Short mmCIF file of C-alpha atoms and ligand atoms in Angstrom, two decimals:
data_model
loop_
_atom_site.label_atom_id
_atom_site.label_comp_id
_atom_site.label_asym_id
_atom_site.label_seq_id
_atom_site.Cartn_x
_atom_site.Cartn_y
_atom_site.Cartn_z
CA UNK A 167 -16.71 -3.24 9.63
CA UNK A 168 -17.31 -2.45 5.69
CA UNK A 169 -20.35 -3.98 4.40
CA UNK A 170 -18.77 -6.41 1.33
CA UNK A 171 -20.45 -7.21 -1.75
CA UNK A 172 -19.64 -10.84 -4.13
CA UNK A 173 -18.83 -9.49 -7.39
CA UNK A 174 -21.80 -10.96 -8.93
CA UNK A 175 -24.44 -9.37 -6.32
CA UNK A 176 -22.27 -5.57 -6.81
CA UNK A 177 -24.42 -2.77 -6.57
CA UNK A 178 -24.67 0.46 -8.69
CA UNK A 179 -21.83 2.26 -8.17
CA UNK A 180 -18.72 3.78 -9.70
CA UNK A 181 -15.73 2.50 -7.80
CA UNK A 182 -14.50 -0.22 -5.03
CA UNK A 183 -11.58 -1.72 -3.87
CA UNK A 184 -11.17 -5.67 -4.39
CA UNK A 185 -9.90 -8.39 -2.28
CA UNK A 186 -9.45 -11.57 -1.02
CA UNK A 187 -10.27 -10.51 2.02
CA UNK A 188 -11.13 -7.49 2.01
CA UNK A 189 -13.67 -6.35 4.86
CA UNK A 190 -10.70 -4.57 6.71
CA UNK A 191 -10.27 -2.14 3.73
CA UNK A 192 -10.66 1.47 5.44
CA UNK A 193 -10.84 2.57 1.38
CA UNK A 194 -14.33 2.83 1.21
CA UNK A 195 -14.92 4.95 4.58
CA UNK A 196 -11.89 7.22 3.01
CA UNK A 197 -13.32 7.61 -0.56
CA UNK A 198 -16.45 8.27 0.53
CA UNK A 199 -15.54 11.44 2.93
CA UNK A 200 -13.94 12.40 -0.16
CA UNK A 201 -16.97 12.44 -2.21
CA UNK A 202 -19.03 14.02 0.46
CA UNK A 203 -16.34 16.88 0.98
CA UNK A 204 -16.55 17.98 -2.53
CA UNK A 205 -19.99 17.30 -2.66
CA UNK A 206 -19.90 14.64 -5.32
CA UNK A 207 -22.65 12.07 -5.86
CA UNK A 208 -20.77 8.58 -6.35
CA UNK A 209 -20.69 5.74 -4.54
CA UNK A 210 -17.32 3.51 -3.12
CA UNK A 211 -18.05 -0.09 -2.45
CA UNK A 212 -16.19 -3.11 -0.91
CA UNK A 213 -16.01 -5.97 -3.28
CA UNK A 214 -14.80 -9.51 -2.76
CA UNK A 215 -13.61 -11.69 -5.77
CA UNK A 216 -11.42 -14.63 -5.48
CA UNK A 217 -8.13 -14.96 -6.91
CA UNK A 218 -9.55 -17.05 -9.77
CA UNK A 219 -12.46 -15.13 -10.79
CA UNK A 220 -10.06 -11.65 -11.01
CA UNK A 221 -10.45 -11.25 -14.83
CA UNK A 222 -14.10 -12.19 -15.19
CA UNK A 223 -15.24 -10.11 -12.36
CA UNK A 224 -13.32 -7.07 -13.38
CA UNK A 225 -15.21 -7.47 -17.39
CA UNK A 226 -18.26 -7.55 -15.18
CA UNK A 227 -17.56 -4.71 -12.66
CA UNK A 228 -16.97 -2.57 -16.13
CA UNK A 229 -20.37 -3.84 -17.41
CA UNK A 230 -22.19 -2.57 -14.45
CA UNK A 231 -20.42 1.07 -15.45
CA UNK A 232 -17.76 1.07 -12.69
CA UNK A 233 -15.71 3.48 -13.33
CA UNK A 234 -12.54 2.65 -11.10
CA UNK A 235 -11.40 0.51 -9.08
CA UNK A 236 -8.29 0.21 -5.99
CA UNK A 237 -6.97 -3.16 -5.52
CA UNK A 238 -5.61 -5.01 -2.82
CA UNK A 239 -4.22 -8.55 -1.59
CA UNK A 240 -3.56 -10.57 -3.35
CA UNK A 241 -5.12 -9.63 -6.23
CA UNK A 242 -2.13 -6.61 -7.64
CA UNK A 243 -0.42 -8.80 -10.45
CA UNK A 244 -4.22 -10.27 -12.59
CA UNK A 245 -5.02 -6.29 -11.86
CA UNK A 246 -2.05 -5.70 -14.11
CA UNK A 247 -2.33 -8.46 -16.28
CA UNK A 248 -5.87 -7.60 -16.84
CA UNK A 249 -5.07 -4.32 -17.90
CA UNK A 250 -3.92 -3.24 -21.54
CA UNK A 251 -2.94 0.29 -20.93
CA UNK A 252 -0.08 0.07 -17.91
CA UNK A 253 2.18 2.27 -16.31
CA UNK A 254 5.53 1.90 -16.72
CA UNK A 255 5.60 1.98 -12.66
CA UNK A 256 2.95 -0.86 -12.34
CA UNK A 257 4.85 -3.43 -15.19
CA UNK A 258 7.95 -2.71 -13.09
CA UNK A 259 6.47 -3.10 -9.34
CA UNK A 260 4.70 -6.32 -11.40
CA UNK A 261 2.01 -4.50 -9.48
CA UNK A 262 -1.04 -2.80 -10.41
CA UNK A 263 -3.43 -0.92 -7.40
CA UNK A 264 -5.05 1.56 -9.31
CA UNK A 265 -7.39 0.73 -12.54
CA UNK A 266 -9.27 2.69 -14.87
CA UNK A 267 -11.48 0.38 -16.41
CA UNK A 268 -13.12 1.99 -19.46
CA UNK A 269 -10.22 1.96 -20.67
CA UNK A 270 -8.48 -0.78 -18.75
CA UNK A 271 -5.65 1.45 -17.33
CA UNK A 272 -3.76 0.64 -14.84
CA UNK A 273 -1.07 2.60 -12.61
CA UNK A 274 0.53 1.57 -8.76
CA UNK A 275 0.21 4.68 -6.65
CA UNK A 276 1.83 2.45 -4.06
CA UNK A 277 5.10 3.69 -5.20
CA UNK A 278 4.85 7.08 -5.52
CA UNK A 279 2.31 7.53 -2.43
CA UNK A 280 5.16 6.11 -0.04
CA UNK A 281 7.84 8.35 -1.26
CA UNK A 282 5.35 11.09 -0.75
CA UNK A 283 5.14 10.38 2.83
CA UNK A 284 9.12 10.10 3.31
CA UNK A 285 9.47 13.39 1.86
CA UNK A 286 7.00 15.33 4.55
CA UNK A 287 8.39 13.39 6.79
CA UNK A 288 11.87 13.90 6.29
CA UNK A 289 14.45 11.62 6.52
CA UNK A 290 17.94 12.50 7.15
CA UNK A 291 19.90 10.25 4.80
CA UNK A 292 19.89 7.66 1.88
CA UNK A 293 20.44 4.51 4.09
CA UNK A 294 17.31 2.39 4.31
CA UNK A 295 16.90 -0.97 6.29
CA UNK A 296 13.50 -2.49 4.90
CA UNK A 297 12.28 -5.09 7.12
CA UNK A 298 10.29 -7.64 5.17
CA UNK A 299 10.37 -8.71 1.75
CA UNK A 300 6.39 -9.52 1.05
CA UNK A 301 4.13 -8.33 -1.81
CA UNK A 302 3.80 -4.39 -0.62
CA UNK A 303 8.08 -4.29 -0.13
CA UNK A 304 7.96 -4.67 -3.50
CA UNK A 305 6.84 -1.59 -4.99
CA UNK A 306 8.16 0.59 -1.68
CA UNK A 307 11.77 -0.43 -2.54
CA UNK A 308 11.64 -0.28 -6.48
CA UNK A 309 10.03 3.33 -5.13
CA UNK A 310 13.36 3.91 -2.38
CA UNK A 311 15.84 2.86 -5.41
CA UNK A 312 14.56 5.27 -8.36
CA UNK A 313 14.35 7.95 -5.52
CA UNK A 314 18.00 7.28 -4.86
CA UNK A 315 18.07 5.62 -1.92
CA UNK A 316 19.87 2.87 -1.32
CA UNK A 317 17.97 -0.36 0.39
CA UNK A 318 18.95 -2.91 2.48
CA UNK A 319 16.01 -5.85 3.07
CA UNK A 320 16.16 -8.02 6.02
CA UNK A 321 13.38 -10.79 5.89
CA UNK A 322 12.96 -13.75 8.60
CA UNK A 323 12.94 -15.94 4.60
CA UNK A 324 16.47 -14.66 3.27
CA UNK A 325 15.64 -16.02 -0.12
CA UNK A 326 12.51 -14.11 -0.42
CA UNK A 327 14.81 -11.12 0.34
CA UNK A 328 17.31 -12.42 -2.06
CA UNK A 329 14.52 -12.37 -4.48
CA UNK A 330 13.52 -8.72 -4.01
CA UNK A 331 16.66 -7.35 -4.12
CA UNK A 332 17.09 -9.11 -8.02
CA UNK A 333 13.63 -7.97 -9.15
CA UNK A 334 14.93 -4.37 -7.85
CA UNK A 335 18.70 -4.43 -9.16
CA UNK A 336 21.43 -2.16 -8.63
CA UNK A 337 20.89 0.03 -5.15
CA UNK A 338 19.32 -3.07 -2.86
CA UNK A 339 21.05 -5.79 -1.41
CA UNK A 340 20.06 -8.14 1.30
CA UNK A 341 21.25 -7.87 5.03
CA UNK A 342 22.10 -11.11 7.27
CA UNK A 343 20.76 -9.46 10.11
CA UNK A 344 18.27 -6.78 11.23
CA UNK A 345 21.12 -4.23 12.40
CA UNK A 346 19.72 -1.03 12.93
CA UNK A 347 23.20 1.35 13.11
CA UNK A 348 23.13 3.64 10.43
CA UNK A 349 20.31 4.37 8.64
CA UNK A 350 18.27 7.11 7.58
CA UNK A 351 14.96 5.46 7.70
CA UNK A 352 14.04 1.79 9.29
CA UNK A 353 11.12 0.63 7.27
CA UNK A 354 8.74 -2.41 8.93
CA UNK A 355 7.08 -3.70 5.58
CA UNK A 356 6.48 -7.35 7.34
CA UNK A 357 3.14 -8.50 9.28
CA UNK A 358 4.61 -9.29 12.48
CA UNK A 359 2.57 -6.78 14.29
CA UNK A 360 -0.82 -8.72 12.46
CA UNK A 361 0.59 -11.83 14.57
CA UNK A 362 1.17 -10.03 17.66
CA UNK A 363 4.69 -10.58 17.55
CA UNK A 364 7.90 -8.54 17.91
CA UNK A 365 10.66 -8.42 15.45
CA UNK A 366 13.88 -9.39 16.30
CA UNK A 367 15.43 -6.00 16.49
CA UNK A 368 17.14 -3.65 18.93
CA UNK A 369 16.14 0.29 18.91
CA UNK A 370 19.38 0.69 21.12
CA UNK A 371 21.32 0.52 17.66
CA UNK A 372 19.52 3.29 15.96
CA UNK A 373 20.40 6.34 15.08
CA UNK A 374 18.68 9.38 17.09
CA UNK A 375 17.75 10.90 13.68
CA UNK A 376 16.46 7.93 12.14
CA UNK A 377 12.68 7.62 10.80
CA UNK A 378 10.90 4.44 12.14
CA UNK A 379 8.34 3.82 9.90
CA UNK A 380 5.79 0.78 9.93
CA UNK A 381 3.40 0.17 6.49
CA UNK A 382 1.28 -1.27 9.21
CA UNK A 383 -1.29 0.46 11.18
CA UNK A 384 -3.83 -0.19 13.91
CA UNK A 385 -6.23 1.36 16.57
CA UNK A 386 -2.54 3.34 18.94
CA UNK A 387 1.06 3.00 17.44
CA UNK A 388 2.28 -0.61 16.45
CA UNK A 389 4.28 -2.65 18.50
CA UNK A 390 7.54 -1.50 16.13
CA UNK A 391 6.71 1.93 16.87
CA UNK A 392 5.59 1.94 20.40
CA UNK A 393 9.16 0.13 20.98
CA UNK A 394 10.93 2.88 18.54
CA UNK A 395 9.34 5.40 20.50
CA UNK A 396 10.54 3.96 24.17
CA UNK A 397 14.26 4.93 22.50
CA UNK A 398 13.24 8.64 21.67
CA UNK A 399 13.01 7.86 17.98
CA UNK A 400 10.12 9.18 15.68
CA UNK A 401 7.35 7.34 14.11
CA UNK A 402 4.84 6.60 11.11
CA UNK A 403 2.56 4.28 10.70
CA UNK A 404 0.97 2.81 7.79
CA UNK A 405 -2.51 5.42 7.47
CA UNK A 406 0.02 8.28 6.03
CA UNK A 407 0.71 5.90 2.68
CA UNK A 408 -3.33 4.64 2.92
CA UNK A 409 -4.01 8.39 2.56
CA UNK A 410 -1.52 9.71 -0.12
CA UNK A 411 -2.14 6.22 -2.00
CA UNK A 412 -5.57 6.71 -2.17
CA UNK A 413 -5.50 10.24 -2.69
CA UNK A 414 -3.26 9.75 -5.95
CA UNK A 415 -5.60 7.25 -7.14
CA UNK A 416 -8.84 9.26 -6.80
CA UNK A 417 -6.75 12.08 -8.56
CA UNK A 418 -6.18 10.05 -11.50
CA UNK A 419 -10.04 9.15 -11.54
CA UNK A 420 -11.21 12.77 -10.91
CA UNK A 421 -8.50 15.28 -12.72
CA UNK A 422 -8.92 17.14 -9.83
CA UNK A 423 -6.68 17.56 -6.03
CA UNK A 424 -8.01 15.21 -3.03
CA UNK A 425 -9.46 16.40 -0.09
CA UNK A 426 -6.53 14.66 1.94
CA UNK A 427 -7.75 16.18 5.17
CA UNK A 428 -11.14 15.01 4.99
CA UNK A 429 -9.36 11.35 4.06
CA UNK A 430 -7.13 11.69 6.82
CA UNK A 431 -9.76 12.52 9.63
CA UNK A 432 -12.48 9.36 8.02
CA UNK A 433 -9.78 6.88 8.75
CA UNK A 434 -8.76 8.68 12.15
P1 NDP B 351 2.85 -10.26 2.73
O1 NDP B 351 2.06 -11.36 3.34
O2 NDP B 351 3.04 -10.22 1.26
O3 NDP B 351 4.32 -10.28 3.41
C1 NDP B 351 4.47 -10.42 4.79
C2 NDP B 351 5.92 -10.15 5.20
O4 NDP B 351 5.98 -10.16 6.62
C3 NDP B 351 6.91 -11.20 4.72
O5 NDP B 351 8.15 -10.57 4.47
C4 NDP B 351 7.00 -12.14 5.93
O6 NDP B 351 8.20 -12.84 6.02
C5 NDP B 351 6.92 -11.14 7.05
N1 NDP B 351 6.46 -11.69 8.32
C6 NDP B 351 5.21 -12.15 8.60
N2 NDP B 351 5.15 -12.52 9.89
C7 NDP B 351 6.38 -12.30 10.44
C8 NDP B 351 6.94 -12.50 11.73
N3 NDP B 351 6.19 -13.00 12.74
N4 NDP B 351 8.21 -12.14 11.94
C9 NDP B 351 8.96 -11.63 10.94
N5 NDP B 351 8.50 -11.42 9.67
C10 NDP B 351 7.21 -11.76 9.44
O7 NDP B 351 2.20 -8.91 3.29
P2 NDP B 351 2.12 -7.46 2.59
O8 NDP B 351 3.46 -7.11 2.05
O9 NDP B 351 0.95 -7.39 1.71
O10 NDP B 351 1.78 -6.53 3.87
C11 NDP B 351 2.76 -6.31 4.88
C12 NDP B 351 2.28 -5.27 5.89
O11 NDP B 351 2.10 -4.02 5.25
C13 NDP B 351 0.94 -5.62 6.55
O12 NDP B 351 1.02 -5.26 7.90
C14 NDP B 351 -0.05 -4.76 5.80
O13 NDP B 351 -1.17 -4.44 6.62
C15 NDP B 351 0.80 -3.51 5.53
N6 NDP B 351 0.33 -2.74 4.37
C16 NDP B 351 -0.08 -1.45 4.55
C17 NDP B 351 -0.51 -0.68 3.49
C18 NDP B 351 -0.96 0.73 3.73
O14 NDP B 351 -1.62 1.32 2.86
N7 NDP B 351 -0.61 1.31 4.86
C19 NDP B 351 -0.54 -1.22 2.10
C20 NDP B 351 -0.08 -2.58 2.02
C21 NDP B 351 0.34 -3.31 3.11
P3 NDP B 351 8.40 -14.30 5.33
O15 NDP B 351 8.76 -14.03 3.90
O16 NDP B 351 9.49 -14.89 6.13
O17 NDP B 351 7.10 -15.03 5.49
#
């Protein structure tokens, strides 16, 4: 378990991710390989701040001499609204992940970390079912669109799907029901897995070819993949985007390329 700091008790250091929670963040075990691997002397902390202390804690964080920061639930819009210097990305996503905070910069590497991860992985097609319609489908199918994909999102609350798909425009529309015929790439963005349960879904639809991919990610494959993989269909889980995510991020921080291996092999 990551040791978690309040944000008023943070110690000296020169980044963290923030939540609410956030002691399940594999970010700091990740960042820190990375600073050992290139032999760097800085320090990667866990920090918790409620979602109405966001602004203040951030000013403070800065004061300390943080340098940057990675930012998770629920805390991605006050990241961007806290921020003056934001990536066109981020204001579109309504999602910030990734802050600078000398200069209160913010970009999403969300986005551009998933796509990453499609395109090593392959995907045979420009069909897309997304399952889920939460905070992280948001930038992943803004992400799918501009790539030139075209999205369908199933979610167990249509109208949150409904939702998505207008924030997104032209390229996503909503699906009745979780059909898996004919896509390219099935997506699980939805918690189900979190819950223990199973998604209503049936792997006998799919297409051999198609990419099962789950944002989600635990000790062996998900339930979603485990049952994609009983029908001979390939799988990701969610540690590819934590990598390439985090790995853009501590780019932008550092100028220089990430040691994605040594990321890869601290989160296992
Ligand atoms: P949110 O809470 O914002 O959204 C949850 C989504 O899951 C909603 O669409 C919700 O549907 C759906 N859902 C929850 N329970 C069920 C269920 N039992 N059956 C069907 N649908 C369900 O979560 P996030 O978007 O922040 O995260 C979603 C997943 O992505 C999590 O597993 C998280 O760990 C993972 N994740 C992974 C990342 C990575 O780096 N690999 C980064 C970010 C997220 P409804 O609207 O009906 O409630």
């Amino acid at each position: 378990m990551t040791e978690v700091f309040d944000w008023r008790s943070a110690p000296p250091a020169e980044y963290a991710v923030i939540g609410d929670p956030v002691h399940h963040s594999l970010s700091p075990r990740m960042h820190t390989a990375a600073f050992e691997a290139l032999g760097l002397r800085e320090r990667y902390v866990a920090v918790h701040i409620t979602p109405e202390e966001v602004g203040e804690a951030l000013d403070h964080l800065r004061e300390l001499g943080y340098r940057g920061i990675n930012v998770t639930v629920p805390h991605k819009l006050a990241a961007l609204e806290w921020s003056v210097k934001k990536d066109p990305f981020a204001v579109r996503a309504n999602a910030a992940n990734t802050l600078r905070l000398q200069d209160r910069a913010c970009i999403n590497t969300d986005g551009p970390g998933f796509m990453e991860t499609v395109r090593q992985a392959g995907v045979s097609g420009s069909e897309v079912l997304m399952l889920g319609a939460g905070g992280s489908a948001r930038a992943v199918a803004l992400a799918l669109v501009e790539g030139g994909f075209h999205v369908q999102v199933w979610n167990r609350t249509r109208a949150r799907a409904e939702e998505l798909c207008a924030m997104v425009g032209y390229g996503c529309s909503v699906a009745s029901l979780p059909v898996l015929a004919g896509y390219a790439l099935i997506l699980n963005t939805t918690s189900a897995s979190l819950s223990g349960d199973r998604l209503p879904i049936d792997w006998k639809q799919a297409d051999p070819e198609t990419l099962a991919y789950d944002l989600a990610y635990g000790d062996g494959p998900t339930p979603f993949l485990q049952d994609a993989r009983e029908f001979g269909i390939r799988g990701l889980d969610g540690r590819a985007l934590l990598v390439e995510q985090g790995a853009l991020s501590f780019e932008w921080w550092h100028g220089g390329e990430a040691p994605r291996e040594a990321m890869r092999r601290a989160i296992g």
